[in-house]
Short mmCIF file of C-alpha atoms in Angstrom, two decimals:
data_model
loop_
_atom_site.label_atom_id
_atom_site.label_comp_id
_atom_site.label_asym_id
_atom_site.label_seq_id
_atom_site.Cartn_x
_atom_site.Cartn_y
_atom_site.Cartn_z
CA GLN A 264 10.89 -5.82 -10.02
CA SER A 265 10.74 -8.26 -7.18
CA ALA A 266 8.78 -8.05 -4.11
CA LEU A 267 10.94 -7.50 -0.96
CA THR A 268 11.39 -10.49 1.21
CA GLN A 269 9.78 -11.18 4.55
CA PRO A 270 9.36 -14.24 6.77
CA ARG A 271 6.16 -15.86 6.30
CA SER A 272 5.18 -15.76 9.90
CA VAL A 273 6.46 -14.91 13.40
CA SER A 274 4.73 -15.43 16.81
CA GLY A 275 5.12 -14.51 20.32
CA SER A 276 3.37 -14.62 23.64
CA PRO A 277 1.61 -11.48 25.09
CA GLY A 278 4.30 -9.10 26.46
CA GLN A 279 7.20 -10.65 24.39
CA SER A 280 8.88 -8.81 21.45
CA VAL A 281 8.90 -9.97 17.90
CA THR A 282 11.01 -8.68 14.95
CA ILE A 283 10.16 -8.76 11.34
CA SER A 284 12.79 -8.38 8.74
CA CYS A 285 12.35 -6.90 5.11
CA THR A 286 15.12 -7.66 2.74
CA GLY A 287 15.56 -5.92 -0.41
CA THR A 288 18.30 -4.73 -2.49
CA SER A 289 20.57 -1.58 -3.08
CA SER A 290 18.03 -0.41 -5.55
CA ASP A 291 15.23 -0.25 -3.05
CA VAL A 292 15.74 -0.68 0.80
CA GLY A 293 19.48 -0.05 0.72
CA GLY A 294 19.18 2.98 -1.55
CA TYR A 295 16.76 5.22 0.09
CA ASP A 296 15.47 6.06 3.49
CA TYR A 297 11.91 5.64 2.58
CA VAL A 298 10.66 2.29 4.14
CA SER A 299 7.08 2.13 5.49
CA TRP A 300 5.35 -0.57 7.40
CA PHE A 301 1.86 -1.33 7.28
CA GLN A 302 -0.61 -3.30 9.58
CA GLN A 303 -3.61 -5.27 8.13
CA HIS A 304 -6.22 -7.14 9.94
CA PRO A 305 -8.43 -9.38 8.21
CA GLY A 306 -11.00 -7.85 5.83
CA LYS A 307 -9.86 -4.38 6.54
CA ALA A 308 -7.56 -1.94 4.79
CA PRO A 309 -3.87 -1.70 5.73
CA LYS A 310 -2.82 1.05 8.23
CA VAL A 311 0.47 2.74 8.01
CA MET A 312 2.62 2.16 11.09
CA ILE A 313 5.88 3.43 10.31
CA TYR A 314 7.38 5.71 7.69
CA ASP A 315 10.62 7.02 6.59
CA VAL A 316 12.42 3.92 8.10
CA THR A 317 11.78 4.90 11.68
CA LYS A 318 8.95 7.43 12.13
CA ARG A 319 5.85 6.39 13.79
CA ALA A 320 2.56 7.36 12.31
CA SER A 321 0.10 9.49 14.33
CA GLY A 322 -1.39 7.38 17.08
CA VAL A 323 1.02 4.29 16.82
CA PRO A 324 2.12 3.43 20.22
CA ASP A 325 5.83 3.42 20.89
CA ARG A 326 5.74 -0.38 21.15
CA PHE A 327 6.32 -0.27 17.43
CA SER A 328 9.80 0.73 16.42
CA ALA A 329 11.75 0.21 13.28
CA SER A 330 15.30 0.32 11.71
CA LYS A 331 17.22 -0.34 8.71
CA SER A 332 20.72 -1.85 8.07
CA GLY A 333 22.08 -2.15 4.55
CA ASN A 334 19.46 -3.81 2.54
CA THR A 335 17.33 -5.13 5.19
CA ALA A 336 14.62 -3.18 7.16
CA SER A 337 13.09 -4.36 10.42
CA LEU A 338 9.93 -3.70 12.46
CA THR A 339 10.05 -4.59 16.30
CA ILE A 340 6.86 -4.98 18.11
CA SER A 341 7.49 -4.88 21.94
CA GLY A 342 5.10 -5.74 24.64
CA LEU A 343 2.93 -7.92 22.29
CA GLN A 344 -0.79 -7.62 22.56
CA ALA A 345 -3.67 -9.58 21.20
CA ASP A 346 -4.64 -6.80 18.79
CA ASP A 347 -1.14 -6.91 17.29
CA GLU A 348 -2.08 -10.19 15.52
CA ALA A 349 -2.16 -9.27 11.97
CA ASP A 350 -0.44 -9.24 8.70
CA TYR A 351 2.34 -6.70 8.38
CA TYR A 352 3.84 -5.44 5.08
CA CYS A 353 6.85 -3.49 4.32
CA CYS A 354 7.02 -1.05 1.57
CA SER A 355 10.16 0.65 0.03
CA TYR A 356 10.71 3.45 -2.60
CA ALA A 357 12.64 2.05 -5.53
CA GLY A 358 13.68 4.96 -7.56
CA SER A 359 10.45 6.06 -9.34
CA TYR A 360 7.94 3.52 -7.89
CA LYS A 361 7.49 1.68 -4.71
CA VAL A 362 7.46 -2.22 -3.89
CA PHE A 363 5.93 -4.10 -1.11
CA GLY A 364 7.13 -6.99 0.81
CA THR A 365 5.77 -10.34 0.79
CA GLY A 366 3.95 -9.94 4.04
CA THR A 367 4.35 -11.39 7.52
CA THR A 368 1.54 -12.96 9.66
CA VAL A 369 2.17 -12.09 13.34
CA THR A 370 0.49 -14.51 15.73
CA VAL A 371 -0.01 -13.93 19.38
CA LEU A 372 0.16 -17.09 21.16
CA GLN B 131 -10.53 14.03 8.41
CA VAL B 132 -10.10 13.03 4.74
CA GLN B 133 -11.91 9.98 3.47
CA LEU B 134 -11.62 8.15 0.28
CA GLN B 135 -14.01 5.83 -1.53
CA GLU B 136 -13.44 3.59 -4.56
CA SER B 137 -16.23 3.02 -7.10
CA GLY B 138 -16.55 1.19 -10.44
CA PRO B 139 -17.63 -1.95 -12.00
CA GLY B 140 -17.11 -5.10 -9.74
CA LEU B 141 -16.98 -7.41 -12.87
CA VAL B 142 -14.73 -6.94 -16.04
CA LYS B 143 -14.44 -9.12 -19.02
CA PRO B 144 -11.09 -10.37 -20.20
CA SER B 145 -9.14 -8.17 -22.54
CA GLN B 146 -11.37 -5.09 -21.43
CA THR B 147 -10.28 -2.05 -19.46
CA LEU B 148 -10.73 -1.94 -15.81
CA SER B 149 -11.79 1.56 -14.72
CA LEU B 150 -12.08 2.82 -10.99
CA THR B 151 -12.69 6.07 -9.43
CA CYS B 152 -11.54 7.31 -6.05
CA THR B 153 -13.51 10.15 -4.57
CA VAL B 154 -12.15 12.21 -1.77
CA SER B 155 -14.04 14.01 0.78
CA GLY B 156 -12.95 15.92 3.90
CA GLY B 157 -10.08 17.49 1.95
CA SER B 158 -8.99 18.83 -1.28
CA ILE B 159 -7.30 16.79 -3.92
CA SER B 160 -5.53 19.83 -5.10
CA SER B 161 -3.07 19.88 -2.22
CA ALA B 162 0.56 19.87 -3.36
CA TYR B 163 1.59 18.26 -0.31
CA TYR B 164 0.07 14.75 -1.12
CA TYR B 165 0.10 12.18 -3.90
CA TRP B 166 -2.74 9.93 -4.70
CA SER B 167 -2.08 6.24 -5.40
CA TRP B 168 -3.58 2.93 -6.27
CA ILE B 169 -2.65 -0.28 -4.55
CA ARG B 170 -4.24 -3.73 -5.15
CA GLN B 171 -4.43 -7.20 -3.27
CA PRO B 172 -5.63 -10.59 -4.82
CA ALA B 173 -7.64 -12.55 -2.35
CA GLY B 174 -5.26 -14.11 0.20
CA LYS B 175 -2.13 -12.52 -1.27
CA GLY B 176 0.07 -9.52 -0.56
CA LEU B 177 -0.01 -5.89 -1.64
CA GLU B 178 1.06 -4.63 -4.85
CA TRP B 179 1.80 -1.10 -5.49
CA ILE B 180 0.17 0.14 -8.84
CA GLY B 181 1.07 3.90 -9.35
CA ARG B 182 0.62 7.33 -8.06
CA ILE B 183 -0.04 10.82 -9.38
CA TYR B 184 0.75 14.23 -8.00
CA ILE B 185 -1.57 17.21 -8.56
CA SER B 186 1.01 18.59 -11.03
CA GLY B 187 0.01 15.62 -13.22
CA ASN B 188 3.21 13.79 -12.78
CA THR B 189 2.94 10.04 -12.50
CA ASN B 190 4.87 7.09 -11.41
CA TYR B 191 3.74 3.58 -12.16
CA SER B 192 5.08 -0.12 -11.23
CA PRO B 193 7.30 -1.26 -14.03
CA SER B 194 5.30 -4.53 -14.36
CA LEU B 195 2.19 -2.78 -14.98
CA GLU B 196 3.30 0.38 -16.70
CA SER B 197 2.39 -0.48 -20.15
CA ARG B 198 -1.34 -0.94 -19.13
CA VAL B 199 -2.04 1.59 -16.55
CA THR B 200 -3.08 5.16 -16.60
CA ILE B 201 -3.84 7.43 -13.54
CA SER B 202 -5.45 10.67 -13.82
CA VAL B 203 -6.98 13.18 -11.54
CA ASP B 204 -10.13 15.29 -11.75
CA THR B 205 -9.89 18.41 -9.48
CA SER B 206 -13.34 19.68 -10.29
CA LYS B 207 -14.82 16.46 -8.92
CA ASN B 208 -12.09 15.92 -6.16
CA GLN B 209 -11.46 12.46 -7.85
CA PHE B 210 -8.55 10.45 -9.25
CA SER B 211 -9.11 7.36 -11.48
CA LEU B 212 -7.31 4.30 -12.45
CA LYS B 213 -7.64 2.56 -15.87
CA LEU B 214 -5.94 -0.82 -16.39
CA SER B 215 -6.15 -2.20 -19.91
CA SER B 216 -6.17 -5.78 -21.51
CA VAL B 217 -7.06 -7.27 -18.02
CA THR B 218 -6.80 -10.89 -17.46
CA ALA B 219 -7.84 -13.12 -14.48
CA THR B 220 -4.55 -12.30 -12.68
CA ASP B 221 -5.94 -8.76 -12.26
CA THR B 222 -8.83 -9.86 -10.05
CA ALA B 223 -8.10 -8.26 -6.80
CA VAL B 224 -9.23 -5.66 -4.19
CA TYR B 225 -8.13 -2.31 -5.44
CA TYR B 226 -7.40 0.36 -2.84
CA CYS B 227 -6.91 4.25 -3.33
CA THR B 228 -4.66 6.01 -1.00
CA ARG B 229 -3.60 9.54 -0.08
CA SER B 230 0.32 9.21 0.17
CA ASP B 231 -0.24 5.69 1.24
CA ASN B 232 -1.49 7.08 4.53
CA ALA B 233 -5.23 7.50 4.21
CA TRP B 234 -6.98 4.39 2.63
CA GLY B 235 -10.36 3.65 1.03
CA GLN B 236 -12.10 0.66 2.20
CA GLY B 237 -11.22 -1.13 -1.19
CA THR B 238 -13.39 -2.53 -3.85
CA LEU B 239 -13.18 -6.07 -5.26
CA VAL B 240 -12.83 -6.21 -9.21
CA THR B 241 -13.35 -9.63 -10.74
CA VAL B 242 -12.15 -10.35 -14.26
CA SER B 243 -14.23 -13.08 -15.78
CA ALA B 244 -16.33 -13.72 -18.88
#
């Protein structure tokens, strides 16, 4: 199975919005409403931000939102803050297992 | 609040079997509501899903690792374990255990080297 495709990096100034795409196939992203998004700061364990495509995990600010269209899922961070600078990974159910995206580094300029 | 802690050898020789244990505290591993999974991350690289186990004993594994992976659970010790056989240098990574991909352990580095 192949990793889901994410842009290597995205950047934005504080207060701006950035969107990260996550492209898979009809066998994973497009086939199920089970896409999660994880945030990982350097040296730390990942933290779930979004699950089941659009649902925010407990304690996650509403600046984080997500959606899916066809084989592509997206995570949008609005009102970018310094602490949002991190790596982000999507993850999709793929029938009997899960597959992660390639990861995107978000830089706050 | 549930906490997970990985433990096991930090160094494994090539061709041997990597064995890790995840100890769960602050909650019962016997809850049918959750599954228990292993995820790894080579240094400077992305996350790779390894597999998961339900308390029923049902398991799911990544197709790329399925032939070498076994995940098991020990309810008496509130632990679950990972075994990865025939390891090579490409299996060197930080290994994380999770509860339903939500609560994560801090991760443990396993290096495969002679």
